Each structure stands twice: as C-alpha cells, then as structure tokens.
PDB file of C-alpha atoms in Angstrom:
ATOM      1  CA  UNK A 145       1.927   7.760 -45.447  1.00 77.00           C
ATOM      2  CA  UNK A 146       0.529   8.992 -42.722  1.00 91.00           C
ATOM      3  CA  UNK A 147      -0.461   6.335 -39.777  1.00 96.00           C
ATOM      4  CA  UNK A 148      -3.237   6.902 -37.302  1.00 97.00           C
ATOM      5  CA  UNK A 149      -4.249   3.160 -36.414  1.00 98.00           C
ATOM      6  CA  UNK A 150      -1.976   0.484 -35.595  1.00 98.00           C
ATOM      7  CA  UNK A 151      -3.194  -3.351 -35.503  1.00 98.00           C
ATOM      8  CA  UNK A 152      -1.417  -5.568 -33.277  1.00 98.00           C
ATOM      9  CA  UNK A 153      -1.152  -9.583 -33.903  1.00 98.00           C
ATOM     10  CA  UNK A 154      -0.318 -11.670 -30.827  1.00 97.00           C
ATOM     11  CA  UNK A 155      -0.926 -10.387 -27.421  1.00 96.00           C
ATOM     12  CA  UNK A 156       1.715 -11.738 -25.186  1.00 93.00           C
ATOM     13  CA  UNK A 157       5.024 -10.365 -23.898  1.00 89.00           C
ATOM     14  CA  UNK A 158       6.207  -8.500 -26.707  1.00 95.00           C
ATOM     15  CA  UNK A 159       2.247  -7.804 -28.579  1.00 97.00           C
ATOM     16  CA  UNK A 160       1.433  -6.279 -25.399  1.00 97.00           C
ATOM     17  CA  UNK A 161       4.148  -3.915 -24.779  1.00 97.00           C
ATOM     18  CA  UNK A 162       4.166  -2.775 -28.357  1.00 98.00           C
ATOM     19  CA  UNK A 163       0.152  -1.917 -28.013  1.00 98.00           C
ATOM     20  CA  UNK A 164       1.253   0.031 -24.757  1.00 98.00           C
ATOM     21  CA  UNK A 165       3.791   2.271 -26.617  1.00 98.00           C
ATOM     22  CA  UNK A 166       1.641   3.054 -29.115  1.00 98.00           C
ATOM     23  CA  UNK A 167      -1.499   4.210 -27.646  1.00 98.00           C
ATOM     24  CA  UNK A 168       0.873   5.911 -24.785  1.00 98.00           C
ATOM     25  CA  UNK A 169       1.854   8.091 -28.426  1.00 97.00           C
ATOM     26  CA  UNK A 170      -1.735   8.590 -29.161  1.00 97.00           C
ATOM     27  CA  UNK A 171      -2.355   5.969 -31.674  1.00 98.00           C
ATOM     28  CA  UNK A 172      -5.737   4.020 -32.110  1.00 98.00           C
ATOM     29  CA  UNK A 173      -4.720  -0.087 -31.355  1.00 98.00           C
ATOM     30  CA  UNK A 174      -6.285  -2.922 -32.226  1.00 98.00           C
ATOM     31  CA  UNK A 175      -4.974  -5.677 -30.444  1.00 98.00           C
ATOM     32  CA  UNK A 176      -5.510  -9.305 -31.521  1.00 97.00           C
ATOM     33  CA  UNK A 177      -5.137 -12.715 -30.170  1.00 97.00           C
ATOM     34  CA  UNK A 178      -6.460 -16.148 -30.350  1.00 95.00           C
ATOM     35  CA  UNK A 179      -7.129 -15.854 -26.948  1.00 95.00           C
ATOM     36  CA  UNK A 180      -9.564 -14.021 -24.722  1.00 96.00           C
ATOM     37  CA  UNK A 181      -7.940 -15.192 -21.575  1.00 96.00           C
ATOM     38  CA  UNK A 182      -4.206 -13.588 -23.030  1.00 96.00           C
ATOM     39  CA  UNK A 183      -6.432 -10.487 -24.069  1.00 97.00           C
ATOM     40  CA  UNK A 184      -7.491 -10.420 -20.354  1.00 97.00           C
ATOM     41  CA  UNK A 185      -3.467 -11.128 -18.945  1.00 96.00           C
ATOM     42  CA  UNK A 186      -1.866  -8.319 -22.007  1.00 97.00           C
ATOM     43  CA  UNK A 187      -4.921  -5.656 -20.587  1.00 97.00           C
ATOM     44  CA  UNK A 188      -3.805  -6.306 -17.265  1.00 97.00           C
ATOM     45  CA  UNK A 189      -0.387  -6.205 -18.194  1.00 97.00           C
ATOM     46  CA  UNK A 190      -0.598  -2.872 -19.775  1.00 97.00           C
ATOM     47  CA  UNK A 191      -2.755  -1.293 -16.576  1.00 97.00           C
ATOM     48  CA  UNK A 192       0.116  -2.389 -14.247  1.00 96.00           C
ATOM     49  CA  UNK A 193       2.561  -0.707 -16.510  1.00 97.00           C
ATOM     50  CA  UNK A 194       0.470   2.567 -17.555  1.00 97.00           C
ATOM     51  CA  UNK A 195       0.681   2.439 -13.442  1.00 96.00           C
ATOM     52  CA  UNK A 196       4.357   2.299 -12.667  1.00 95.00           C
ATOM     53  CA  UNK A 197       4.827   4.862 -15.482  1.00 96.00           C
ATOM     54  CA  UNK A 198       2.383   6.896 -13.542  1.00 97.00           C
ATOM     55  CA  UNK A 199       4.126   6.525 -10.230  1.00 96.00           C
ATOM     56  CA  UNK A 200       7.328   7.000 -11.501  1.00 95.00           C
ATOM     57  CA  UNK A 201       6.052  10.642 -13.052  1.00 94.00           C
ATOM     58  CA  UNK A 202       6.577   9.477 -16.422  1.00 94.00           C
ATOM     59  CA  UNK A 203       3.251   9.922 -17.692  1.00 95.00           C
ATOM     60  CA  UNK A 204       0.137  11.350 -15.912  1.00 96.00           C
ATOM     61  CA  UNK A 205      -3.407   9.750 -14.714  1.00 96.00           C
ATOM     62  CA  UNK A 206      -4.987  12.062 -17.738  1.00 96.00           C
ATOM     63  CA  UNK A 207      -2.070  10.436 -20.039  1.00 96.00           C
ATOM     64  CA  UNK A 208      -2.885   6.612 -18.796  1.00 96.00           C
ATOM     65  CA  UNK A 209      -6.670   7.069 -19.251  1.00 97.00           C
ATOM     66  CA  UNK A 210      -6.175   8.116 -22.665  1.00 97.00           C
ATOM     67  CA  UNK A 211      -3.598   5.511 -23.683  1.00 97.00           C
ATOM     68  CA  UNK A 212      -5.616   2.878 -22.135  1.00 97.00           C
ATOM     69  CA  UNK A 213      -9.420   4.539 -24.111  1.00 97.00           C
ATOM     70  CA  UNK A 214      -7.288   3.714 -27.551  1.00 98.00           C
ATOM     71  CA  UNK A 215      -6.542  -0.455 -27.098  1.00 98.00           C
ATOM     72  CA  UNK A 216      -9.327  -2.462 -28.342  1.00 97.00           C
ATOM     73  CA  UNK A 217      -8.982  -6.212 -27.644  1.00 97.00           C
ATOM     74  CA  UNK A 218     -10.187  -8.479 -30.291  1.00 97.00           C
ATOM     75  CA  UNK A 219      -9.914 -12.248 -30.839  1.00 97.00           C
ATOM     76  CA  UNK A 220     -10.919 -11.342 -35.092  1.00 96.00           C
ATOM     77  CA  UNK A 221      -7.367 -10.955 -35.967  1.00 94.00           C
ATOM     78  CA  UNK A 222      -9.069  -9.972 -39.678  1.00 95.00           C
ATOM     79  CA  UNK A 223     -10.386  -6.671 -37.502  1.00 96.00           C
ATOM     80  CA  UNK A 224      -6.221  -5.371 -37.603  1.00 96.00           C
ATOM     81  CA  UNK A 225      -7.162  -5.384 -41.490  1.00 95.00           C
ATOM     82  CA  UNK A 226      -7.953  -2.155 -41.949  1.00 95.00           C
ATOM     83  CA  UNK A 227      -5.849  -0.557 -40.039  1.00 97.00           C
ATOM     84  CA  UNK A 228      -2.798   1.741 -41.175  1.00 98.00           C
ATOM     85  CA  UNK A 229      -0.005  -0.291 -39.989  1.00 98.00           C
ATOM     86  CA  UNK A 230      -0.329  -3.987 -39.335  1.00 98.00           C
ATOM     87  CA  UNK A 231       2.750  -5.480 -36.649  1.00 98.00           C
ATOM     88  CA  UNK A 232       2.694  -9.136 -36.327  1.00 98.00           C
ATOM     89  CA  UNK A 233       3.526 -10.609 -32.791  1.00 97.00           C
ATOM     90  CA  UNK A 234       2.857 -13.841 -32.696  1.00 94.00           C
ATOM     91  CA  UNK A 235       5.183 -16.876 -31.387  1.00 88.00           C
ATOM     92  CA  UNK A 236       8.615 -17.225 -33.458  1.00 86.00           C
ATOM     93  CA  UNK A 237       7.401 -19.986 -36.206  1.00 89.00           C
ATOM     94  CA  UNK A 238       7.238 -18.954 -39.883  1.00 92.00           C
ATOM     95  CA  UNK A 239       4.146 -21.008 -40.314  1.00 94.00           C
ATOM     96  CA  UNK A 240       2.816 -19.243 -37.727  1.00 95.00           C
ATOM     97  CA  UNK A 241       3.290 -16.055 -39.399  1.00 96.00           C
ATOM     98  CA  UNK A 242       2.403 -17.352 -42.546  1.00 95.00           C
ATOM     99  CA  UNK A 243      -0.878 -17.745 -41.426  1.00 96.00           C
ATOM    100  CA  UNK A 244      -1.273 -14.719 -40.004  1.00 96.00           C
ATOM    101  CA  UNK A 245      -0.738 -12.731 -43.555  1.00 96.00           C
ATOM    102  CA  UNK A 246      -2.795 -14.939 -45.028  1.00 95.00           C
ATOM    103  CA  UNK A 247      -6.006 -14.902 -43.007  1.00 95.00           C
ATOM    104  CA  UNK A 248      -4.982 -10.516 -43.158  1.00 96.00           C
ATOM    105  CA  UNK A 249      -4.962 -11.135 -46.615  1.00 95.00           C
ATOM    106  CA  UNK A 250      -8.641 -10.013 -47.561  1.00 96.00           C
ATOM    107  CA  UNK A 251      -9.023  -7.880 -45.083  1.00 96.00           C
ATOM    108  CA  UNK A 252      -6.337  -5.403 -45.689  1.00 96.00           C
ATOM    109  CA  UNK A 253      -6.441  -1.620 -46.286  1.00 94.00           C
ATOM    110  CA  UNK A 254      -5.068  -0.409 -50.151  1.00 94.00           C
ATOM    111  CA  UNK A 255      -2.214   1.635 -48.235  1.00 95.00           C
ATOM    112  CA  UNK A 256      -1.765  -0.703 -45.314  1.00 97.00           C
ATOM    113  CA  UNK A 257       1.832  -1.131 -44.250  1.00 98.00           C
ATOM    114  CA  UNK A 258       2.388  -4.889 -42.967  1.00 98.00           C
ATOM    115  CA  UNK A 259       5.010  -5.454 -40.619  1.00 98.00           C
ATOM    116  CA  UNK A 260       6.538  -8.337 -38.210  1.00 98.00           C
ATOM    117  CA  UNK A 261       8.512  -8.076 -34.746  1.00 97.00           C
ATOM    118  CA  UNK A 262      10.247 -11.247 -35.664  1.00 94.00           C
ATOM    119  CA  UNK A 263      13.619 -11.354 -34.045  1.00 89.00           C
ATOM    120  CA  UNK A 264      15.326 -13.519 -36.429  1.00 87.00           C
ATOM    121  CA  UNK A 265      13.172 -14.930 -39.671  1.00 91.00           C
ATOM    122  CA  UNK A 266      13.928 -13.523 -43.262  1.00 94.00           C
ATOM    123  CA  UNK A 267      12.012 -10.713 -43.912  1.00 97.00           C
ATOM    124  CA  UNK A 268      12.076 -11.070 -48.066  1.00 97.00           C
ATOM    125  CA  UNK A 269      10.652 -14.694 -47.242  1.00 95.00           C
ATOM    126  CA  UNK A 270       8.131 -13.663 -44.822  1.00 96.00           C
ATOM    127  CA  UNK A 271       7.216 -10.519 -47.855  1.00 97.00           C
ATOM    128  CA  UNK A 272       6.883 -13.411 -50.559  1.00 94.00           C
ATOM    129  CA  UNK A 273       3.573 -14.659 -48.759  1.00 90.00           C
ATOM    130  CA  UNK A 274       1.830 -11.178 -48.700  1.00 95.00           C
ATOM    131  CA  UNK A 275       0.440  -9.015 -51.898  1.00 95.00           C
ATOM    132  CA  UNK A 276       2.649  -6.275 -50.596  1.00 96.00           C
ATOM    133  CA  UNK A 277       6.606  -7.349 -50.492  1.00 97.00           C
ATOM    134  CA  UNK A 278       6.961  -2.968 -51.215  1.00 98.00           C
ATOM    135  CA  UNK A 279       5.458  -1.919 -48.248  1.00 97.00           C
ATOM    136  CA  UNK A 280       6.401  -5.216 -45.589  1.00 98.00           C
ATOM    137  CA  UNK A 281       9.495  -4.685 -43.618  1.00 98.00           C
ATOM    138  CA  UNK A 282      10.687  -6.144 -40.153  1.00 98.00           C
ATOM    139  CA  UNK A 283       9.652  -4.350 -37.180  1.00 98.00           C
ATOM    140  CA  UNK A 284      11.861  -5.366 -34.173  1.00 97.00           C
ATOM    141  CA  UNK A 285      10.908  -4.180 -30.564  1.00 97.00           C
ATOM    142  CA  UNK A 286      13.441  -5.061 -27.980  1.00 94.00           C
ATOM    143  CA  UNK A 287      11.807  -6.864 -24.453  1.00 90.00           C
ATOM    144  CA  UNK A 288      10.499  -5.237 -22.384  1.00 92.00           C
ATOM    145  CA  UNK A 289       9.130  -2.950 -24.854  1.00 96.00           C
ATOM    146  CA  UNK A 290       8.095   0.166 -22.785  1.00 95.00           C
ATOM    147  CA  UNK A 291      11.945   0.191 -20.953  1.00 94.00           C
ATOM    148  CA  UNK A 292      13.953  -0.422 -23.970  1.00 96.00           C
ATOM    149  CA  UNK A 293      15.180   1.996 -26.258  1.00 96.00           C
ATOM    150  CA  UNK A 294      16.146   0.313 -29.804  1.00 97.00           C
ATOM    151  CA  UNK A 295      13.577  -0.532 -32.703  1.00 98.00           C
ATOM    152  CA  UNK A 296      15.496  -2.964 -35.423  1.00 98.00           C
ATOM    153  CA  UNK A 297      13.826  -1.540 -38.821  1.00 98.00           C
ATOM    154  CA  UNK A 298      14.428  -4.390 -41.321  1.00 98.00           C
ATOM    155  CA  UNK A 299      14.285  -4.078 -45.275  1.00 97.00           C
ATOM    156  CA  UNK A 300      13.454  -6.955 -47.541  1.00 96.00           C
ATOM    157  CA  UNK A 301      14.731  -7.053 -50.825  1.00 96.00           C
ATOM    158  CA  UNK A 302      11.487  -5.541 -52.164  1.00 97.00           C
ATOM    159  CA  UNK A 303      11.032  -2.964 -49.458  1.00 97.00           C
ATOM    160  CA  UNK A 304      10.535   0.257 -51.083  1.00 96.00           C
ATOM    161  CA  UNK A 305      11.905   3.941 -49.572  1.00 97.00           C
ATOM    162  CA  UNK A 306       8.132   5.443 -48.393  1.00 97.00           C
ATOM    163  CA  UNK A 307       7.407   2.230 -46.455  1.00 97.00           C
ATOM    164  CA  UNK A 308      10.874   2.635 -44.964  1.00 97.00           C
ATOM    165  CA  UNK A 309      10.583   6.274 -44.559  1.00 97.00           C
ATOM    166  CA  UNK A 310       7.155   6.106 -42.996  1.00 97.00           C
ATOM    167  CA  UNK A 311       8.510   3.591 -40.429  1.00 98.00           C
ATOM    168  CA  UNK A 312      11.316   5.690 -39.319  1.00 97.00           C
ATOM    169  CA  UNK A 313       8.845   8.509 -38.426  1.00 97.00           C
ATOM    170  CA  UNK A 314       6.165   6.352 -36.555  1.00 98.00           C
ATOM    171  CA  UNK A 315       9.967   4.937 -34.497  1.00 98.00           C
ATOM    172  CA  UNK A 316      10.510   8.923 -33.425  1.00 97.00           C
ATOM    173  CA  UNK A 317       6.882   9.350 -32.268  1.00 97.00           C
ATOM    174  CA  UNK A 318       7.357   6.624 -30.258  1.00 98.00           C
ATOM    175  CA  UNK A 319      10.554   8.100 -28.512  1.00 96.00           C
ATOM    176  CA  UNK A 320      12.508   5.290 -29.388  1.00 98.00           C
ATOM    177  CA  UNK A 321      15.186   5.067 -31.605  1.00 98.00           C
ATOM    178  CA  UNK A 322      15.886   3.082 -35.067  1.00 98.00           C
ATOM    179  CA  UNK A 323      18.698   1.160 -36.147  1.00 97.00           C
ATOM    180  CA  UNK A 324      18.670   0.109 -39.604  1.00 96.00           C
ATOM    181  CA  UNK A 325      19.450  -3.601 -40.356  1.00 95.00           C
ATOM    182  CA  UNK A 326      20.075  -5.689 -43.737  1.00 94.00           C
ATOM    183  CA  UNK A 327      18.123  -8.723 -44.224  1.00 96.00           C
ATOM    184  CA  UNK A 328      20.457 -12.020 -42.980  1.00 94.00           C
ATOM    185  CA  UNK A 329      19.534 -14.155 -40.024  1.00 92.00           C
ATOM    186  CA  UNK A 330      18.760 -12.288 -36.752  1.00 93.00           C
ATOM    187  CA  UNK A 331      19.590  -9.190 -38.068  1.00 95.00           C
ATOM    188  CA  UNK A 332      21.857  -6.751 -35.890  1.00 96.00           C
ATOM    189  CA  UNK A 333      20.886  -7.242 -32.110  1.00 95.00           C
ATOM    190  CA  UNK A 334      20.161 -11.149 -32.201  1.00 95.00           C
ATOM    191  CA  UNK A 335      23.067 -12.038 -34.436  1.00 96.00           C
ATOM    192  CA  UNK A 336      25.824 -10.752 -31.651  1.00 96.00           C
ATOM    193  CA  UNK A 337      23.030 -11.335 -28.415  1.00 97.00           C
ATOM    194  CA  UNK A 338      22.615 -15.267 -29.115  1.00 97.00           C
ATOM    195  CA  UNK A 339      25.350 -16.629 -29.622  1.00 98.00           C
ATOM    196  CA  UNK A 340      26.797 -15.354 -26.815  1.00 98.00           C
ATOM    197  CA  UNK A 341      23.852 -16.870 -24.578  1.00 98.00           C
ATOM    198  CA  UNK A 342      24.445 -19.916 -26.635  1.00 98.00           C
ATOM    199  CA  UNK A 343      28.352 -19.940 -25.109  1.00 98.00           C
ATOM    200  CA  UNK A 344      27.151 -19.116 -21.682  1.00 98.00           C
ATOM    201  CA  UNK A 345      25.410 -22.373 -21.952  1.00 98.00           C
ATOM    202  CA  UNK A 346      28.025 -24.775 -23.657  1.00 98.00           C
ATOM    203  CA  UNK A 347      30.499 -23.359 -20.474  1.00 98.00           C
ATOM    204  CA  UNK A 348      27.468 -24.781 -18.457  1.00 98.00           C
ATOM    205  CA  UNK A 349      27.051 -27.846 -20.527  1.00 98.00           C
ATOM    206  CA  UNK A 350      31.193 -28.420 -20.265  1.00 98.00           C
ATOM    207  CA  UNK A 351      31.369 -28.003 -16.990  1.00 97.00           C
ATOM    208  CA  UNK A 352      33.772 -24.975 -16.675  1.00 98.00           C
ATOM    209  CA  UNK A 353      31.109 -22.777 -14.135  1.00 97.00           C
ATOM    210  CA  UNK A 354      27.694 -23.169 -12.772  1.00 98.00           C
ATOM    211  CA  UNK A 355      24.778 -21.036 -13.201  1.00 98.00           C
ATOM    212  CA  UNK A 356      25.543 -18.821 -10.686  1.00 98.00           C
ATOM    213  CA  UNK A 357      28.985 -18.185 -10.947  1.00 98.00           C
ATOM    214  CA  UNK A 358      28.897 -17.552 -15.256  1.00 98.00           C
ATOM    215  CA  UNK A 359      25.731 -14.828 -14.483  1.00 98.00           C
ATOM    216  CA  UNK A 360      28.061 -13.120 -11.800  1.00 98.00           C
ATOM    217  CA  UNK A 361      31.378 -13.275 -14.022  1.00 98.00           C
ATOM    218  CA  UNK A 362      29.135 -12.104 -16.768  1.00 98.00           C
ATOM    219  CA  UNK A 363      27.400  -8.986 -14.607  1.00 98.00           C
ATOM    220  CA  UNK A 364      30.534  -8.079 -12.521  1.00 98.00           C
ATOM    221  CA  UNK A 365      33.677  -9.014 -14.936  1.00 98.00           C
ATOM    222  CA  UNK A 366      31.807  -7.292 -18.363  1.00 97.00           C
ATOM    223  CA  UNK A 367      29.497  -4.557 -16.131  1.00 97.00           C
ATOM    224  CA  UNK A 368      26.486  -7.011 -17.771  1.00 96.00           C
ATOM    225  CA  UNK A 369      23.212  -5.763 -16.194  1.00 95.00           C
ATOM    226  CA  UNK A 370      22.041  -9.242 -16.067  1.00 96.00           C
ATOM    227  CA  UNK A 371      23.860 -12.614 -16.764  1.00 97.00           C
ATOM    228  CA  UNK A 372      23.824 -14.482 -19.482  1.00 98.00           C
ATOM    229  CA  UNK A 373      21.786 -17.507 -17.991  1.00 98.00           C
ATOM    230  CA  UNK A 374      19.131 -15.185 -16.134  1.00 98.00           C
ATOM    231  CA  UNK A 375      18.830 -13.178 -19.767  1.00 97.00           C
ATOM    232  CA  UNK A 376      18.118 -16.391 -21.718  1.00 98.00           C
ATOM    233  CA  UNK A 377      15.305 -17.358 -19.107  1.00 98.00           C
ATOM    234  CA  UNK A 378      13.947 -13.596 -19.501  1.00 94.00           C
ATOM    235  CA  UNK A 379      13.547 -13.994 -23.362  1.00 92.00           C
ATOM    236  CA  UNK A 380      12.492 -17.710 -23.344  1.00 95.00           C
ATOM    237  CA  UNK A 381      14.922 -20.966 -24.164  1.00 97.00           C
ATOM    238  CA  UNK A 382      12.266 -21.907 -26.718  1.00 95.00           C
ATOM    239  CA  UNK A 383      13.215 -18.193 -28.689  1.00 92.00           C
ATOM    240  CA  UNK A 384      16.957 -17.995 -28.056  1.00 96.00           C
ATOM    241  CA  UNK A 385      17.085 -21.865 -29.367  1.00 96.00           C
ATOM    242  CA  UNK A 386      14.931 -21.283 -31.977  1.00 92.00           C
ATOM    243  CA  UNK A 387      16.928 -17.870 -33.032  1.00 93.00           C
ATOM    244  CA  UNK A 388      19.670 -19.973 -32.543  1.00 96.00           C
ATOM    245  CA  UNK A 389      18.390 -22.417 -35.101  1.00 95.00           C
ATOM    246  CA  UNK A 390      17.399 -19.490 -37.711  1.00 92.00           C
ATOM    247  CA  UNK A 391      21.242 -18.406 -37.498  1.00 95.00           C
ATOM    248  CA  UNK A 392      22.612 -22.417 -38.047  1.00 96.00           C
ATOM    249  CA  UNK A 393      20.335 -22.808 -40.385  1.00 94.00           C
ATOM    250  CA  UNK A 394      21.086 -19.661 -42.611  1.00 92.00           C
ATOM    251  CA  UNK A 395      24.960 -19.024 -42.228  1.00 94.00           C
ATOM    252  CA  UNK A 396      25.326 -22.791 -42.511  1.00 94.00           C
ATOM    253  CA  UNK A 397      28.532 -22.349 -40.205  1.00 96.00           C
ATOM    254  CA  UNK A 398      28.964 -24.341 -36.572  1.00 95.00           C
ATOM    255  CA  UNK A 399      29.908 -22.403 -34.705  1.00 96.00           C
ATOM    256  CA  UNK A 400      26.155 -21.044 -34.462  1.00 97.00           C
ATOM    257  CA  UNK A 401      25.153 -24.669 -33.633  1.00 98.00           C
ATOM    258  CA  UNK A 402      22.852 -24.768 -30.484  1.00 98.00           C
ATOM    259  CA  UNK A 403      24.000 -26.171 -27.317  1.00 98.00           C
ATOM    260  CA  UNK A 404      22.359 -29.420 -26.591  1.00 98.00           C
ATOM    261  CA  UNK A 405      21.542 -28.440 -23.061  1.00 98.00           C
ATOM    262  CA  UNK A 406      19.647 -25.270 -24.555  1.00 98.00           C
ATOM    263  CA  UNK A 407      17.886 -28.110 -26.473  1.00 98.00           C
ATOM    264  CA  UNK A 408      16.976 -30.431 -23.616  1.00 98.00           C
ATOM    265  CA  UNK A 409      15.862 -27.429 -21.454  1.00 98.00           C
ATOM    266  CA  UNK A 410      13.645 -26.715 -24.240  1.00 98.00           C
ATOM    267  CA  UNK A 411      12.491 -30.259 -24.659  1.00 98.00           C
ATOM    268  CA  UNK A 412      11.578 -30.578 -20.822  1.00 98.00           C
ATOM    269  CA  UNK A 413       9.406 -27.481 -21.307  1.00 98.00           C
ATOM    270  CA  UNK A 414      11.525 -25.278 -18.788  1.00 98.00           C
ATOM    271  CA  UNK A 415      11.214 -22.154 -20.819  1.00 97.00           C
ATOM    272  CA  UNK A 416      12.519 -20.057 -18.589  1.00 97.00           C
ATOM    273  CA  UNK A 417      10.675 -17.386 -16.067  1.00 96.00           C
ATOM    274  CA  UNK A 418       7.145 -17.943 -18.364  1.00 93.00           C
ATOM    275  CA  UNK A 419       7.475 -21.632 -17.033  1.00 96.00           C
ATOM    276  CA  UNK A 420       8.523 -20.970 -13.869  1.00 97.00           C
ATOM    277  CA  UNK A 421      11.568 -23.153 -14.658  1.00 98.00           C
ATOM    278  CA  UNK A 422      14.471 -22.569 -16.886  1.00 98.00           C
ATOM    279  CA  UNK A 423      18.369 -21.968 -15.984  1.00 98.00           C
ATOM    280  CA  UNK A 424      16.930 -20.814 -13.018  1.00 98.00           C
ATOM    281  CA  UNK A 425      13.837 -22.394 -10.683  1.00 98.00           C
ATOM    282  CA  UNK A 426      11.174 -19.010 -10.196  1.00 98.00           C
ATOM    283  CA  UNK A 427       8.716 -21.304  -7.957  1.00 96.00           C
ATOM    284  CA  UNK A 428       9.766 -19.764  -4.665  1.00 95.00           C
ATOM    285  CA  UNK A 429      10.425 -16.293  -3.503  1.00 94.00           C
ATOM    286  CA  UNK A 430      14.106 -16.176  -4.609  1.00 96.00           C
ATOM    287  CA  UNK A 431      15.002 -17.738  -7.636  1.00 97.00           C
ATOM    288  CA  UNK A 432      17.146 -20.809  -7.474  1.00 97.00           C
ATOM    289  CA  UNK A 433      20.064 -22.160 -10.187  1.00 98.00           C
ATOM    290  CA  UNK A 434      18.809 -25.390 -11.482  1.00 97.00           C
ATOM    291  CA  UNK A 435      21.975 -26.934 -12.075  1.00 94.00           C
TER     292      UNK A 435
END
C-alpha cells in the first residue's frame, strides 16, 4: 500500500505534532478539528516548531516552507475521507472515537488504512465500529511528537499483515522507530508509565513526600528526566486518570485502581500545565507545587 496523504482527526497536542512529522517527511495532511480557533493554535503550534527545528539546523527554511505548503486545516473532518491513511486524535473517550469512524464512514477511500493514537482503548473494540477491522490498527505517537522517538504500532485481532506491514514503513519514513504491541489495556508504554504516576500520587495522597521532594527523588535517585508529578501535569490528569481507568477497568486487578487525589484534581478541573493548574500552579513565571 503505498501512502501519499495522511488525514489527521483532532488538532490539539498530540493531532498537531503528528501533522508536523508528517508533512516534515513530505506527506500531503489534512488536518481536522471541530474547531477553527484550535486549527488557528495547532498552525501556530507547528510554525513555532518548524522554527526551532530550523534554528537548531535540523531542518532548513526550504524544508519548513515545504512541510508547512502540505497541512491543510479543515473543520469537515469527512474531508480526511479520502485520504490514504486516516489517524484519529481526538480526546481519550471511546464515544468520542466512535463518532469519529462513523461520520468517516461514507467518506472513506476503498484502500484507506484507518488508524487511532489512542494511548490506552482496545483496538479490536475500536475496529468493531468501522467496515475495515483488516486494515485498522493503533497508531501510538509519544508527546511531544516531533522530540520523541517511539511509535506504539497496535494489532487488533482482525488486523491483517499488509496493513501492519504498510504501517511499519510509513514509522521509518518518519525517522522514528516502531515497537510492536499486543492488544490489552494501554498497551506497552502506558501499561508500565501510569501506574507508576499513579504511585507517585498515592505517596502524595499518604503523606510520605510532597510534590517537590517525590519529582526530585524521582529525577535525581532514578536519573528521571522529569518527575513523576511534573510528567503527569505534562500529559494531562484527565488522560493519566482516564488511562488509569482503561487499565482498572480491563485487568480487573487493584492495584491499577486510581488514586483519589488524581480523581479530585481531575474533578476541580486542574488538568495540569493545559489548565494552568495541576500538581503544580503554571500561573506565574516559575511554577509552584500546589500541595
């Protein structure tokens, strides 16, 4: 299969950066949201990135004027249709997705290979919903995705080998590099990642360090480039509890069970550096533990 033009669903933190490593490879991008003002924020996004690549003599001017000539910004998320390779990006709620493949649905191309960046869902159950559980598979860019390295490719049950194969090239164009995960909750990265975020916060919640002092043990006792606290606000409380939640839910054993502090963060809306508020406060020049 051989993919030219790649339609991107969901323009925020990880839709954006997945547009930008694309058309930096010379693929055609249609990227879609719901909302011109986030299609305005991912653009600008993308510019300031193309930019430090630039500076940083990763790229060249020539090479950022081209990447940027191949993103179209759309709020028609049927306009991804007919594109080669589909990658949803939208917020981490099946329904959410559901809807996505749905409304896709008509639109499609014959040979177009759907995909999602989901982080922890089931990928066979996400496939049932689509006319095309042989060629769907999980899609999984780390954040943020121009820095990091890893792509998750995820099989469903009904994944067949081209669709897999195919994905594997369109990973080496892209300079990253694959790692091949079975379909159970979170897959390979998430599955070891959250729950230890969800410990940093129960030895919050207990009492046994503060903020500051588990991110330092964390960075300086383990050589962690960030701690586990100031990770959890990068990726957002409301995805590492709702992660959390996919992994409780599936394996059905407690010791994935989500620390009620990650749960009232969540419920107070402090989300974490998106918010402005989270494990940390990001409202003034240097951030600030919040408890």
């Amino acid at each position: 299969m051989n993919i030219r033009t790649v339609g991107v669903v969901g323009a925020g933190q990880m839709g954006n950066g997945i547009a930008h490593v694309f058309a930096v490879a010379g693929y055609d991008v249609v990227l879609c949201d719901i909302s011109e003002d986030q299609l305005a924020r991912a653009r600008a996004t993308v510019e300031k990135n193309l930019a430090r690549q630039v500076a940083r003599e990763r790229i060249s001017g020539a090479d950022r004027d081209a990447a940027l000539a191949r993103i179209r910004t759309t709020t028609d998320i049927t306009r991804a249709g007919p594109t080669d390779l589909v990658i949803e990006a939208a917020t981490e709620r099946e329904s959410v997705k559901q809807e996505i493949f749905a409304t896709l649905a008509p639109h499609l191309g014959a040979d177009t290979i759907l995909t999602t960046n989901t982080s922890s869902i089931s990928i066979t159950r996400l496939a049932t919903r689509t006319d095309r559980p042989e060629r769907f598979m999980g899609f999984h860019f780390m954040n943020p995705v121009p820095v990091m390295q890893l792509v998750e490719l995820i099989r469903g049950i009904a994944t067949d080998q081209a669709t897999y194969e195919t994905l594997l090239g369109v990973v080496e164009t892209l300079g990253k590099t694959a790692a091949s995960a079975e379909d159970f909750p979170a897959f390979i990265v998430n599955r070891i990642l959250m729950p230890m975020i969800n410990e940093a916060v129960y030895t919050l919640y207990e009492g046994v360090g503060n903020v500051r002092s588990i991110d330092e043990a964390l960075k300086l006792g383990a050589n962690h480039p960030m701690g586990p606290l100031e990770l959890a606000d990068f990726i957002g409380l409301d995805t590492c509890l709702a992660i959390m939640n996919v992994l409780h839910d599936g394996l059905a054993d407690t010791k994935y069970r989500p620390c009620p502090l990650l749960t009232k963060y969540v419920e107070a809306g402090w989300l974490g550096r998106k918010t402005k508020r989270g494990f940390y406060d990001y409202r003034g020049e240097v951030p600030v533990p919040t408890r």
